[in-house]
Coordinates of C-alpha atoms in Angstrom, one line a residue:
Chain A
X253 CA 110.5 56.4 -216.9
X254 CA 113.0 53.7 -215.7
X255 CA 115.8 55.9 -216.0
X256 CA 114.2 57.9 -213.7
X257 CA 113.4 55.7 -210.8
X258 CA 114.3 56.5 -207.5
X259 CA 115.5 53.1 -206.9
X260 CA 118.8 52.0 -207.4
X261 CA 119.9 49.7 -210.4
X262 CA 120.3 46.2 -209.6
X263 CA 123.9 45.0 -210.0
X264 CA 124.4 42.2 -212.1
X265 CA 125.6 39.3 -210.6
X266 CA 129.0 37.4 -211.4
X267 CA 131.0 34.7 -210.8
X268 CA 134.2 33.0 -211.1
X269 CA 132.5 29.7 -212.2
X270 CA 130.2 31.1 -214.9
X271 CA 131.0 33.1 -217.8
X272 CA 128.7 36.4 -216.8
X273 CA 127.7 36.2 -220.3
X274 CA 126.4 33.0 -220.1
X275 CA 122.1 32.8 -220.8
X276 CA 120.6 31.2 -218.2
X277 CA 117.7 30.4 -220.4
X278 CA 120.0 28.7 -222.7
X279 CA 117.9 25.7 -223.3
X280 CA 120.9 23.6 -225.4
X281 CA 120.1 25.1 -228.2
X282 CA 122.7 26.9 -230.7
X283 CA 125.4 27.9 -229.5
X284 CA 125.8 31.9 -227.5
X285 CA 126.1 34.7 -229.5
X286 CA 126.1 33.0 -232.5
X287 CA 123.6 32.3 -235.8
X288 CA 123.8 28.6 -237.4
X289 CA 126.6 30.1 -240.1
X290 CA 128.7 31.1 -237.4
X291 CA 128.1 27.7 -234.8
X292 CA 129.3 25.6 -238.2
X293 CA 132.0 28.3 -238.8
X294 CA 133.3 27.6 -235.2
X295 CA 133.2 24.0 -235.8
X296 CA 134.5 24.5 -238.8
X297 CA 138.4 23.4 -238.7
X298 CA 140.2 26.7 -237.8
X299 CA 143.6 25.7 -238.5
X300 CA 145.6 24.2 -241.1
X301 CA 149.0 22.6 -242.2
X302 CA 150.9 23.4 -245.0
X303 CA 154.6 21.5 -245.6
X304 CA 157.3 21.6 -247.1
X305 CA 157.8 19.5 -250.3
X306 CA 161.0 17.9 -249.0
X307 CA 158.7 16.9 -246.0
X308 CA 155.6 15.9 -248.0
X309 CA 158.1 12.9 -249.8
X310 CA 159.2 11.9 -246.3
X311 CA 156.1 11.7 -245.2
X312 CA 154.7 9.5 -248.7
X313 CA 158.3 7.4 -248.7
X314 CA 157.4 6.0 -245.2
X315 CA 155.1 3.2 -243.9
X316 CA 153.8 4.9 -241.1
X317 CA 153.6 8.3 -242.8
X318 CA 155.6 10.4 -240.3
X319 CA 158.4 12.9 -240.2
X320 CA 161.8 11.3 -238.7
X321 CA 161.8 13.1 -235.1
X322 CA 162.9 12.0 -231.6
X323 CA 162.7 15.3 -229.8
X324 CA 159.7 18.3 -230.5
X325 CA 160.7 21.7 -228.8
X326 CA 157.7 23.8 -228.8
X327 CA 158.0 27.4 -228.4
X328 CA 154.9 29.5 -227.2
X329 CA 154.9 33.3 -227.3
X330 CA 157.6 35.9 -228.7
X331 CA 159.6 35.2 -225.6
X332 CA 159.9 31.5 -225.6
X333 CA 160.3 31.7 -229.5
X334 CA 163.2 33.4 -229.0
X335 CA 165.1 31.6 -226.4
X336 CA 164.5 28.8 -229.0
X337 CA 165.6 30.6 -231.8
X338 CA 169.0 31.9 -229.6
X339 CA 169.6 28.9 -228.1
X340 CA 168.4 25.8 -230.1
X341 CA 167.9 27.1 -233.9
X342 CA 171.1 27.7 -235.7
X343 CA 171.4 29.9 -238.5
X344 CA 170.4 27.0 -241.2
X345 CA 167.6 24.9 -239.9
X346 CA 165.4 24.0 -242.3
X347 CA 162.0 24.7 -242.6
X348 CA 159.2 21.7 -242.8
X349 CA 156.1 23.2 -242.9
X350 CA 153.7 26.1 -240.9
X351 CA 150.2 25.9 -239.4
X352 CA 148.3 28.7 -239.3
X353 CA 145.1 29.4 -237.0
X354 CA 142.0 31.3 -237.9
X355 CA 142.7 31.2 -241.7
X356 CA 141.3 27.8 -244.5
X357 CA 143.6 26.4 -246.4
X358 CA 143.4 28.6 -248.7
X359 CA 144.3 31.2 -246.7
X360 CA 147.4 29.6 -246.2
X361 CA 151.2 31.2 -247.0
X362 CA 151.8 31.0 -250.0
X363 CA 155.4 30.9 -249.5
X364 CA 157.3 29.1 -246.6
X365 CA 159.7 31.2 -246.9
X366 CA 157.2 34.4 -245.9
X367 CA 158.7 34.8 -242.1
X368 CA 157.7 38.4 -242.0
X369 CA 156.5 40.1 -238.6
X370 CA 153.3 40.0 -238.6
X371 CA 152.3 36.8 -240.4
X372 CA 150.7 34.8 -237.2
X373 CA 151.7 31.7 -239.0
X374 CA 153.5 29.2 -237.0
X375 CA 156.8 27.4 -238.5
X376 CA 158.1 23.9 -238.2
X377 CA 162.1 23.9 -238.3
X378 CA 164.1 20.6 -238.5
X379 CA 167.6 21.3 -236.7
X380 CA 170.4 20.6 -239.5
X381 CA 173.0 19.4 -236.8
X382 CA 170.5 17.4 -235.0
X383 CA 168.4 16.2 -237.8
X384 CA 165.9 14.4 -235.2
X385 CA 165.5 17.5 -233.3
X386 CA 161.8 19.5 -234.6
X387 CA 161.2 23.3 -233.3
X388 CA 157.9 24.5 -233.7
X389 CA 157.2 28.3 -233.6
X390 CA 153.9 29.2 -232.4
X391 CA 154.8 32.7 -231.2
X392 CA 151.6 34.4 -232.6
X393 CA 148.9 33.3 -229.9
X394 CA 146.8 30.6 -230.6
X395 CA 143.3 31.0 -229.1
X396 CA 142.4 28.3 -226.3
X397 CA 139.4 27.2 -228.9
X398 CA 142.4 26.3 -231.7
X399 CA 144.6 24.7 -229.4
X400 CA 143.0 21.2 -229.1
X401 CA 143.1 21.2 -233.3
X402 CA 146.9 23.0 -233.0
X403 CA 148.2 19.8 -231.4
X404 CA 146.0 17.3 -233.6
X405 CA 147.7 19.0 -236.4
X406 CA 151.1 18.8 -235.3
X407 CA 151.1 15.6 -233.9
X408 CA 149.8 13.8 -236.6
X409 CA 152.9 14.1 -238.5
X410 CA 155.3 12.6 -236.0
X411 CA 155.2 9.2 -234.3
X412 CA 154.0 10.0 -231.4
X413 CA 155.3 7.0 -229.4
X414 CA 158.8 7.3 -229.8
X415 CA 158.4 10.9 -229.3
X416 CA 160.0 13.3 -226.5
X417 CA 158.6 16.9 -225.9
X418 CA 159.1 20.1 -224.4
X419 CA 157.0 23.0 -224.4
X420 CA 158.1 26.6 -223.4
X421 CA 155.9 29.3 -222.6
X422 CA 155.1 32.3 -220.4
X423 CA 152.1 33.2 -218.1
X424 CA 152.1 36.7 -216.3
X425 CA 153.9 36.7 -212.5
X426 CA 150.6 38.2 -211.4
X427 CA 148.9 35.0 -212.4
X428 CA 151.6 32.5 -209.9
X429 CA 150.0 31.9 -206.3
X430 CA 152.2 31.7 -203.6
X431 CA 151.7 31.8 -199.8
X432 CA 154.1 35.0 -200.2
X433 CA 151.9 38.3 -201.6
X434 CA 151.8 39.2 -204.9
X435 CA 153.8 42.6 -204.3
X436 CA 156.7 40.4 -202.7
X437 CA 157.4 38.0 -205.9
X438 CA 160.3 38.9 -207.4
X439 CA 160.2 37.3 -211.5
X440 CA 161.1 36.2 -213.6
X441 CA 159.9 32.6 -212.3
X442 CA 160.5 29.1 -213.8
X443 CA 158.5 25.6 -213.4
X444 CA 158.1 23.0 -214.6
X445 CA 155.6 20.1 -214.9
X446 CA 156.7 16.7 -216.4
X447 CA 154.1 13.9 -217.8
X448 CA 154.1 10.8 -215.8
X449 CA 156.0 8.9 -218.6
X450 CA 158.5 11.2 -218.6
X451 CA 158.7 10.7 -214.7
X452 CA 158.5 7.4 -215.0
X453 CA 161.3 7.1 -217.0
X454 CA 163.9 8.4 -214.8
X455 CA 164.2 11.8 -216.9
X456 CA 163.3 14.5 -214.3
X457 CA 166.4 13.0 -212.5
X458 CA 168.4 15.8 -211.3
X459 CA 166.2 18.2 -212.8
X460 CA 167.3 22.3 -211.8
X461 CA 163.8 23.3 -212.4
X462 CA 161.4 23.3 -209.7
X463 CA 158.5 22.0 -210.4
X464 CA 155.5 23.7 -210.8
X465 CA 153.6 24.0 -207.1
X466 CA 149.6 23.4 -206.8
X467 CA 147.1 25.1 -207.3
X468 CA 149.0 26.8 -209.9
X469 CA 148.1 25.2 -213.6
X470 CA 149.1 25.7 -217.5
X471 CA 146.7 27.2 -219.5
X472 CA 147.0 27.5 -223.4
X473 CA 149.0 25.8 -225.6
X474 CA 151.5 24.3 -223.3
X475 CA 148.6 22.9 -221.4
X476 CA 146.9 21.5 -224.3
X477 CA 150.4 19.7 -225.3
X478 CA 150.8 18.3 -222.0
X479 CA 147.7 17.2 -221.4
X480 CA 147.5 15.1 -224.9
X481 CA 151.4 13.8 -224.2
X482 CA 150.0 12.7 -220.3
X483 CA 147.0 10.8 -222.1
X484 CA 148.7 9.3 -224.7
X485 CA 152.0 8.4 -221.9
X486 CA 154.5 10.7 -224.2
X487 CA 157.5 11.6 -222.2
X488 CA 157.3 15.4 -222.3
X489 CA 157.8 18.3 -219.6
X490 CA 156.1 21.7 -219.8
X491 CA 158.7 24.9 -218.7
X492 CA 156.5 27.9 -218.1
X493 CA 158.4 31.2 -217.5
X494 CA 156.1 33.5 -214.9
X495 CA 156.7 36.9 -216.2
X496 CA 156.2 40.4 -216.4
X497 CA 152.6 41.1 -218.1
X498 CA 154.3 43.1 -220.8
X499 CA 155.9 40.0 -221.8
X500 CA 153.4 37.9 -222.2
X501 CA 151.7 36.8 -225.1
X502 CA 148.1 37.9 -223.9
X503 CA 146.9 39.9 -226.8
X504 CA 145.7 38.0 -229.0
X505 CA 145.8 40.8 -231.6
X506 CA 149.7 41.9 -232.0
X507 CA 153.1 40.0 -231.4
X508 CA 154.8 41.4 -229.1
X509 CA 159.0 41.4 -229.2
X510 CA 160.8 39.1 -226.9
X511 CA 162.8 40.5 -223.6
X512 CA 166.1 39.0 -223.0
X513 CA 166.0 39.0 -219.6
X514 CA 163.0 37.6 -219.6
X515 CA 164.7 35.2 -222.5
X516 CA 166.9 34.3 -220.2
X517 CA 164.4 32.8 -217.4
X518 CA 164.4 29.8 -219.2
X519 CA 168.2 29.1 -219.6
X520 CA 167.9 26.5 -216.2
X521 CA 165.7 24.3 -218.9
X522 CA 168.4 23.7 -220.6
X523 CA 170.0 21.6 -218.3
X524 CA 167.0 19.1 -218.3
X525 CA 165.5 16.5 -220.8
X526 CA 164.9 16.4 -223.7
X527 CA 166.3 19.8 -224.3
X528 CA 169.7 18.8 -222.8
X529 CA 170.0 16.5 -225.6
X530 CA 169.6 18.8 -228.2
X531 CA 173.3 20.3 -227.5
X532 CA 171.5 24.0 -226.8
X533 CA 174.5 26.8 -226.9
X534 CA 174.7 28.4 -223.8
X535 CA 175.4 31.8 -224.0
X536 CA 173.7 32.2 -227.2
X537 CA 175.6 33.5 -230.4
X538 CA 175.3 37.2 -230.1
X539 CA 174.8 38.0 -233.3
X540 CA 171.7 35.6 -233.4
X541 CA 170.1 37.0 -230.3
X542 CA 171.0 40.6 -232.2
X543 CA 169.3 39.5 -235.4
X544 CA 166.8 38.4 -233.6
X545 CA 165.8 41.4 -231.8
X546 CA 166.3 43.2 -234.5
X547 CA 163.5 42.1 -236.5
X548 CA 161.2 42.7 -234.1
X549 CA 159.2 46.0 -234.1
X550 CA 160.6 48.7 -231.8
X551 CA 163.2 46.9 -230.9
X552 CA 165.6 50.3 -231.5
X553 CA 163.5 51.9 -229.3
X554 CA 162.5 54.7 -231.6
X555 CA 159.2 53.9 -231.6
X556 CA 158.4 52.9 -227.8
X557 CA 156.5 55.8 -227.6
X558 CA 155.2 57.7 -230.2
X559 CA 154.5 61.0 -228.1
X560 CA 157.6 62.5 -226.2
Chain W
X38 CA 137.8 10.0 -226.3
X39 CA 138.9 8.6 -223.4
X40 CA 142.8 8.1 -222.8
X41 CA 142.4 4.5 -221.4
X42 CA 141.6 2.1 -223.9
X43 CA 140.3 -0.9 -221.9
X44 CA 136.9 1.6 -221.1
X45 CA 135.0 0.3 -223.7
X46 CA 131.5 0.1 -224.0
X47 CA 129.1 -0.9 -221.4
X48 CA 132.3 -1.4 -218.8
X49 CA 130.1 0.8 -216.2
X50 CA 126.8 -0.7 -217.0
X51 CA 125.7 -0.7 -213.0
X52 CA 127.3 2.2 -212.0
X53 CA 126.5 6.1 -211.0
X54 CA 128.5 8.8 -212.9
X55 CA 128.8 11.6 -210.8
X56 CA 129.0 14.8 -213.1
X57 CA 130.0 18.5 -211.9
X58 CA 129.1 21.3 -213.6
X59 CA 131.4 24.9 -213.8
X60 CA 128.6 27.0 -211.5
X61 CA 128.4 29.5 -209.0
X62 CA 131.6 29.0 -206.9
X63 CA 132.4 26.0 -208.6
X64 CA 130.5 24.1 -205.6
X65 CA 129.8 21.2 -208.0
X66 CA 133.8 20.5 -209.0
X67 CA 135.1 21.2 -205.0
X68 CA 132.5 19.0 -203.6
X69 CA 133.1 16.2 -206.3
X70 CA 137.5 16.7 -205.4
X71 CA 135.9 16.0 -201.6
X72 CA 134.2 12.8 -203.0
X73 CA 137.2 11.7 -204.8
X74 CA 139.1 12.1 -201.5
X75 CA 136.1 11.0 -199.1
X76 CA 135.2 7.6 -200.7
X77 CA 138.9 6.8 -202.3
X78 CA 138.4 7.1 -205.8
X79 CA 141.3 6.3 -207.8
X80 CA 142.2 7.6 -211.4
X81 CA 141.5 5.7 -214.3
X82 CA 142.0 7.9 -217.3
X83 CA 141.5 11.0 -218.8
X84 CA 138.4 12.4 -221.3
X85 CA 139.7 14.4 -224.2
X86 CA 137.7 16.8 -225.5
X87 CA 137.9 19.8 -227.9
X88 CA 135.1 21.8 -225.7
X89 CA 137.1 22.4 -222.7
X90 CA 139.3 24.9 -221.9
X91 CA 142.6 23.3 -221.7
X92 CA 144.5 23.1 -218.5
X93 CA 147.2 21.1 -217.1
X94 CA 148.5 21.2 -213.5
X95 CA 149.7 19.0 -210.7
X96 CA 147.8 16.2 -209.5
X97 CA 145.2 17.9 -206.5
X98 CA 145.9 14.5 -204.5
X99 CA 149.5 14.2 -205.5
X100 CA 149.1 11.5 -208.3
X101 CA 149.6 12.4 -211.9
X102 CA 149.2 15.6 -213.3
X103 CA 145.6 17.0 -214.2
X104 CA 143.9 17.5 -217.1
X105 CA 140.6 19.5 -217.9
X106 CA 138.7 16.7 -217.6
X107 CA 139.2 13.3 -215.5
X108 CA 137.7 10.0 -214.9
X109 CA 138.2 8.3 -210.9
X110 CA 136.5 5.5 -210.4
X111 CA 135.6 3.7 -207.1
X112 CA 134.8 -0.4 -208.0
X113 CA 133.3 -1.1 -204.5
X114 CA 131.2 1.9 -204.6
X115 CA 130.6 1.6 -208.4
X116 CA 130.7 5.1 -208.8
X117 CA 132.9 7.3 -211.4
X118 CA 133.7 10.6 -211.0
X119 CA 133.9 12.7 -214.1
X120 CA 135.5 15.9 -213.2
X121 CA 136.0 18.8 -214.4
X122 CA 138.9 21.2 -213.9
X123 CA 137.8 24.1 -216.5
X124 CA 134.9 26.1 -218.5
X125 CA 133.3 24.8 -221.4
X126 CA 134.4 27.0 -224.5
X127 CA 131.6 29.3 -225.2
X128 CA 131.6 28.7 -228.7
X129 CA 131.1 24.7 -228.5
X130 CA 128.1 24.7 -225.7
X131 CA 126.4 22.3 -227.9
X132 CA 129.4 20.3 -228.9
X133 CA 130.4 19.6 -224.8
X134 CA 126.9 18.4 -224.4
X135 CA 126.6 15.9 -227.5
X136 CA 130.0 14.9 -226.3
X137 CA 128.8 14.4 -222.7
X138 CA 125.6 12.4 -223.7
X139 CA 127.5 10.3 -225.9
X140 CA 130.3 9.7 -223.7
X141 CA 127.6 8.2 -220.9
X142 CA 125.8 6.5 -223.3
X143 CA 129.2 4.7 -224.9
X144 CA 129.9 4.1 -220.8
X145 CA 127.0 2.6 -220.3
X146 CA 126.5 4.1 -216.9
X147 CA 122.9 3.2 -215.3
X148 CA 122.3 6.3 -213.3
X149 CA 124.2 10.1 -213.7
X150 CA 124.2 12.8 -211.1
X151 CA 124.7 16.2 -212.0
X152 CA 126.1 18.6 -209.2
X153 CA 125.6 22.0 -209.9
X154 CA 125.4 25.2 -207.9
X155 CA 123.1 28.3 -208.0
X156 CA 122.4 32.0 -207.3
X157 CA 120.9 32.1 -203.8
X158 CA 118.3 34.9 -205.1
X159 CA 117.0 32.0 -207.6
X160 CA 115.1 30.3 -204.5
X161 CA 111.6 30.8 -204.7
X162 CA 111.6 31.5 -201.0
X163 CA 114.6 32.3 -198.4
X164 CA 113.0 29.6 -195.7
X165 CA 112.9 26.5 -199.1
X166 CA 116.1 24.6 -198.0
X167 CA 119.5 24.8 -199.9
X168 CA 119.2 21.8 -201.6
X169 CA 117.4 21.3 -204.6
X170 CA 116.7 17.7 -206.4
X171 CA 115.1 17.3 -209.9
X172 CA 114.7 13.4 -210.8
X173 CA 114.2 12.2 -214.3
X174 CA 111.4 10.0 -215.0
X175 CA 113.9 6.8 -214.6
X176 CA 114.8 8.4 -211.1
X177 CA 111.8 10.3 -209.7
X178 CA 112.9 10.6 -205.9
X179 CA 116.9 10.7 -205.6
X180 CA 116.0 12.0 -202.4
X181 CA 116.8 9.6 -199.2
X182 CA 114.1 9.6 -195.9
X183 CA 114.7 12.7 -194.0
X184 CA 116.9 14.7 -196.7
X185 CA 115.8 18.3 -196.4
X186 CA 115.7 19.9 -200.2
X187 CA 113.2 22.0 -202.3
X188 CA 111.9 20.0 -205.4
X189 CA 112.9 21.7 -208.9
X190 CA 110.6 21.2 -211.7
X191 CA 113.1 19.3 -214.9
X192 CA 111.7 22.6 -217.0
X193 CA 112.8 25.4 -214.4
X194 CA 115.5 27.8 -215.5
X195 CA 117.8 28.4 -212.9
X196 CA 120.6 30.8 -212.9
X197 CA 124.3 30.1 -212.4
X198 CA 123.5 26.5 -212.7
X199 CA 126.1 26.5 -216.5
X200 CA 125.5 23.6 -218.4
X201 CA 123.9 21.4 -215.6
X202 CA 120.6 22.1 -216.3
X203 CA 120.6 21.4 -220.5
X204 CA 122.5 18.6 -219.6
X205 CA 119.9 17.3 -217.7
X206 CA 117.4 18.2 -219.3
X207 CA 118.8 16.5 -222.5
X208 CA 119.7 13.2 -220.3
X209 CA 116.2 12.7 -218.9
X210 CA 115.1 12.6 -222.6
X211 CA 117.2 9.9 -223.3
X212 CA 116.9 6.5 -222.2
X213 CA 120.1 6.0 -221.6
X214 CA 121.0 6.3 -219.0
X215 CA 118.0 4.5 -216.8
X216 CA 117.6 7.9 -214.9
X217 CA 119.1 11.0 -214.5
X218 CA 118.9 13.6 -210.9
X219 CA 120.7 16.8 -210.3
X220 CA 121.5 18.0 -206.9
X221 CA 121.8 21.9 -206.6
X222 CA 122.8 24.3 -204.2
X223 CA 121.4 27.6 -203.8
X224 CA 124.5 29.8 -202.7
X225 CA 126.6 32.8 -202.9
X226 CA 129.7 33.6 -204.1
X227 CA 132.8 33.5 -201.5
X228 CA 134.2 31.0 -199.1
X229 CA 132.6 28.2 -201.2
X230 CA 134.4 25.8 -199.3
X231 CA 131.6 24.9 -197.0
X232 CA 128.7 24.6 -199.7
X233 CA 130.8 21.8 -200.9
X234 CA 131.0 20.0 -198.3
X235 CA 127.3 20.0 -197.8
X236 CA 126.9 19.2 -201.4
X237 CA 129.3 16.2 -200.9
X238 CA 127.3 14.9 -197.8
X239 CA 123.7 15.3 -199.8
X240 CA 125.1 13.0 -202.6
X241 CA 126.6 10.6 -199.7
X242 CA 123.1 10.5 -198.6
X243 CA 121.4 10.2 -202.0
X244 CA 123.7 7.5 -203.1
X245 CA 123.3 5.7 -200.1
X246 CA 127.6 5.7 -199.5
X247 CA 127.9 7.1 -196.0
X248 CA 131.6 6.8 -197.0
X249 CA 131.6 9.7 -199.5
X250 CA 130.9 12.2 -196.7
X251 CA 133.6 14.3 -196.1
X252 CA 135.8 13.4 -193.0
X253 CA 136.5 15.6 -190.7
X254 CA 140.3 16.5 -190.1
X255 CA 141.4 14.8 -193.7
X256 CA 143.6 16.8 -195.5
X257 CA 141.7 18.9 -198.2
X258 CA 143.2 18.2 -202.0
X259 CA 146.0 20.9 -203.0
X260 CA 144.3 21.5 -205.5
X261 CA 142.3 24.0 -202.7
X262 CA 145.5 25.6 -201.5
X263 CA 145.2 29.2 -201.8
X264 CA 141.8 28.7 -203.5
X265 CA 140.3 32.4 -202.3
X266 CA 144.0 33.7 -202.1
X267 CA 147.1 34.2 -199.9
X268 CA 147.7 36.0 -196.8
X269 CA 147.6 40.0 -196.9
X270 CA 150.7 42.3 -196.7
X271 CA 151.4 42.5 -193.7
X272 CA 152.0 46.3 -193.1
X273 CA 148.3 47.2 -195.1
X274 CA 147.1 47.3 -191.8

């Protein structure tokens, strides 16, 4: 009988504030959509560390149990991943450890040398020309839930007070607002946003990047690392590329292969702190950045499209 | 866990916490930015927690940049401002508010107000006012003389409201802190702009801080620039 009514069907309401989904009788109860199994399975920890044994015995042999690091480069998404990997990584940089999201422990590689496409773990390199030089992969998305136990995890391995960091990543060009509209940006665009110690400091000094313009803010990752480096006064400056949606790392289900133009966005960054001080090759070896694209999956182009 | 470690318990113990909630229009979070800006709060640390959404961006009043969640403080006022810049995570509902009550109970803060926002078809009748008060037990009438505002019953579900409402409700259970109001205003979604400001004047007013009114002619925070989007091509028309 309802499907018959005359009347028209109400349209649900929405908002930007709140989640549509969200049950207005909610009373603070469990948590939405899920069972007691699967509130303590969300609680549960959702990602994990494994390392290296060569970085286990640092970490035992020291007093403050910490890997030997100055500088942490954090790369976020295919694209930033493998500017890093052109740019910063040479060809034998060794690997500390991984973390993993959404898997236990157990779950966990069993092998650190399992770099395959597809595994979503995310490596730890140590630069073997710069040994105080980190690079963290996390070019499998890490879901905004994971991110606050992402940074615990990586932190907690590195003294964090004599620490500098930079963070990479992309956000879609539709997603920058600018007095000019939309259809008139032209990307790829870079910003940047520095933590107050790193301002403070005098490192932004002659910076190329502009800096990232309100109300435009990091989401993900790179917001999750800035945000604990500008509580805990870390020196560390966010560069977030604004780019094409293909080449963005918004699915959370595939990995996507990086674009080297969009690759390219970021090469102002390495004219600024602290990844100036990692002696970044500028261009990048061409047979890395061929390696490197590669491995990824269509990258011959074969398989863009599987009808023609 | 708050970033600044000289908070430590019971530093607040005789002051109002002033606590937004992500709601229709996110009326709540603009009007507490016009507070922050109104009555001069100044930033005094950051609250870092697992059940936001985490965002980063640059400082709305030019300071430092900001984080999902941020605590400004006023000493001659003896308010504190915890805002928030992004959505609870859907998953830890719960989590945020054991985190919340805790957080206020470690603070020691003697009176919160919740700002909230709601769908305009939740008034029981068009003609009730805008505003509508709920008072704990420790703070039955947060309303001031002459304060025009429809009376919500602790128990009543309202819609678009987010977390305000458990959060209240849980808080008025507690005895700490001494009481516990939420302020909410029945609205639309659009131009949101204006709510908050009406919002920001009806805590002025329940407070008793003329000062947190918003000024006229004071610059709005950046944070605002661009909120309900740019200017159109010019050749659509």
């Amino acid at each position: 009988m309802a499907a018959d009514s005359p009347f028209p069907k109400r349209l649900p309401e929405f908002s930007r504030a709140v989640d549509d989904s969200e049950d207005s009788d909610w009373d603070g109860g469990e948590d939405q959509g899920g069972d007691s199994g699967r509130l303590k399975a969300s609680d549960a920890r959702s990602c994990a560390m494994r390392l290296s044994p060569a970085a286990r015995q640092e970490l035992a042999a020291g007093d403050q149990r910490v890997l030997d690091c100055s500088t942490l480069l954090v790369g976020v998404g295919p694209t930033a991943c493998g500017f890093l990997t052109a740019c910063v990584l040479g060809d034998d940089a060794e690997i500390l450890g991984l973390i993993s999201c959404g898997f236990p422990e157990a779950g966990l590689a069993n092998s650190l040398g399992q770099t395959a496409l597809g595994d979503f773990n995310c490596f730890l390199y140590r630069l073997k020309c710069n040994p105080q030089v980190l690079v963290c992969h996390a070019a499998a998305p890490v879901p905004p839930a994971d991110c606050h136990e992402f940074a615990e995890l990586l932190l907690s391995v590195l003294d964090v007070e004599s620490l500098d960091l930079a963070v990479l990543g992309t956000q879609p060009l539709t997603s920058f607002q600018s007095a000019e509209p939309a259809s008139s940006l032209v990307g790829p665009l870079l910003r940047c946003l520095r933590s107050s110690a790193m301002l403070g400091q005098g490192k932004a000094a002659g910076d190329a990047v502009q800096q990232l313009e309100p109300p435009n803010l990091l989401t993900g990752l790179p917001a999750q690392l800035l945000s604990v480096c500008q509580m805990r006064r870390v020196p560390a400056a966010a560069f977030v590329a604004f780019v094409a949606e293909a080449d963005c790392d918004g699915e959370p289900h595939r990995l996507l292969p990086p674009d080297p133009a969009a690759m390219a966005a970021f090469r102002p960054a390495l004219a600024c702190q602290p990844l100036r001080y990692c002696r970044p090759a500028w261009p990048p070896n061409s047979d890395r950045v061929m390696r490197l694209l590669c491995r990824q999956p269509g990258a011959n182009g074969s398989s863009a499209y599987l009808y023609t | 866990v708050l970033s600044d470690k000289s908070i430590g318990p019971g530093k607040w113990s005789d002051y109002t916490c002033v606590l937004p909630s992500v709601s229709v229009g996110n009326v709540g979070q603009l009007a507490a930015d016009l507070i922050i800006s109104s009555g001069r709060l100044y930033s005094v640390g950051y609250w870092h927690s697992a059940s936001l959404t985490p965002v980063c961006g640059p400082g709305p009043f030019g300071g430092p940049p900001c984080t999902a969640a941020e605590l400004w403080e006023s000493e001659q006022r003896r308010i504190v401002v915890l805002q928030l810049r992004s959505p609870v995570l859907a998953c830890r509902r719960r989590r945020f508010l054991d985190e919340a009550c805790n957080l206020i109970a470690e603070c020691g803060f003697a009176r919160v107000l919740l700002l909230a926002s709601a769908w305009d078809s939740s008034r029981r009748e068009p003609s009730c006012p805008s505003l509508g008060l709920a008072g704990s037990p420790g703070w039955p009438n947060p309303a001031p003389e002459g304060l025009e505002f429809e009376s919500l019953e602790p128990e009543r579900r309202l819609s678009g409201v987010g977390l305000a409402g458990p959060l209240f409700r849980r808080l008025a259970a507690d005895s700490r802190p001494t009481g516990t109001a939420l302020a909410c205003l029945f609205c639309s979604e659009g131009d949101n702009s204006g709510h908050a400001g009406q919002l920001a004047e009806a805590v002025a007013a329940i407070l008793g801080q003329p000062g947190l009114a918003p000024v006229p002619g004071r610059p709005l925070p950046s944070s605002w620039r661009l909120l309900y989007g740019s200017r159109p091509v010019e050749g659509l028309y």
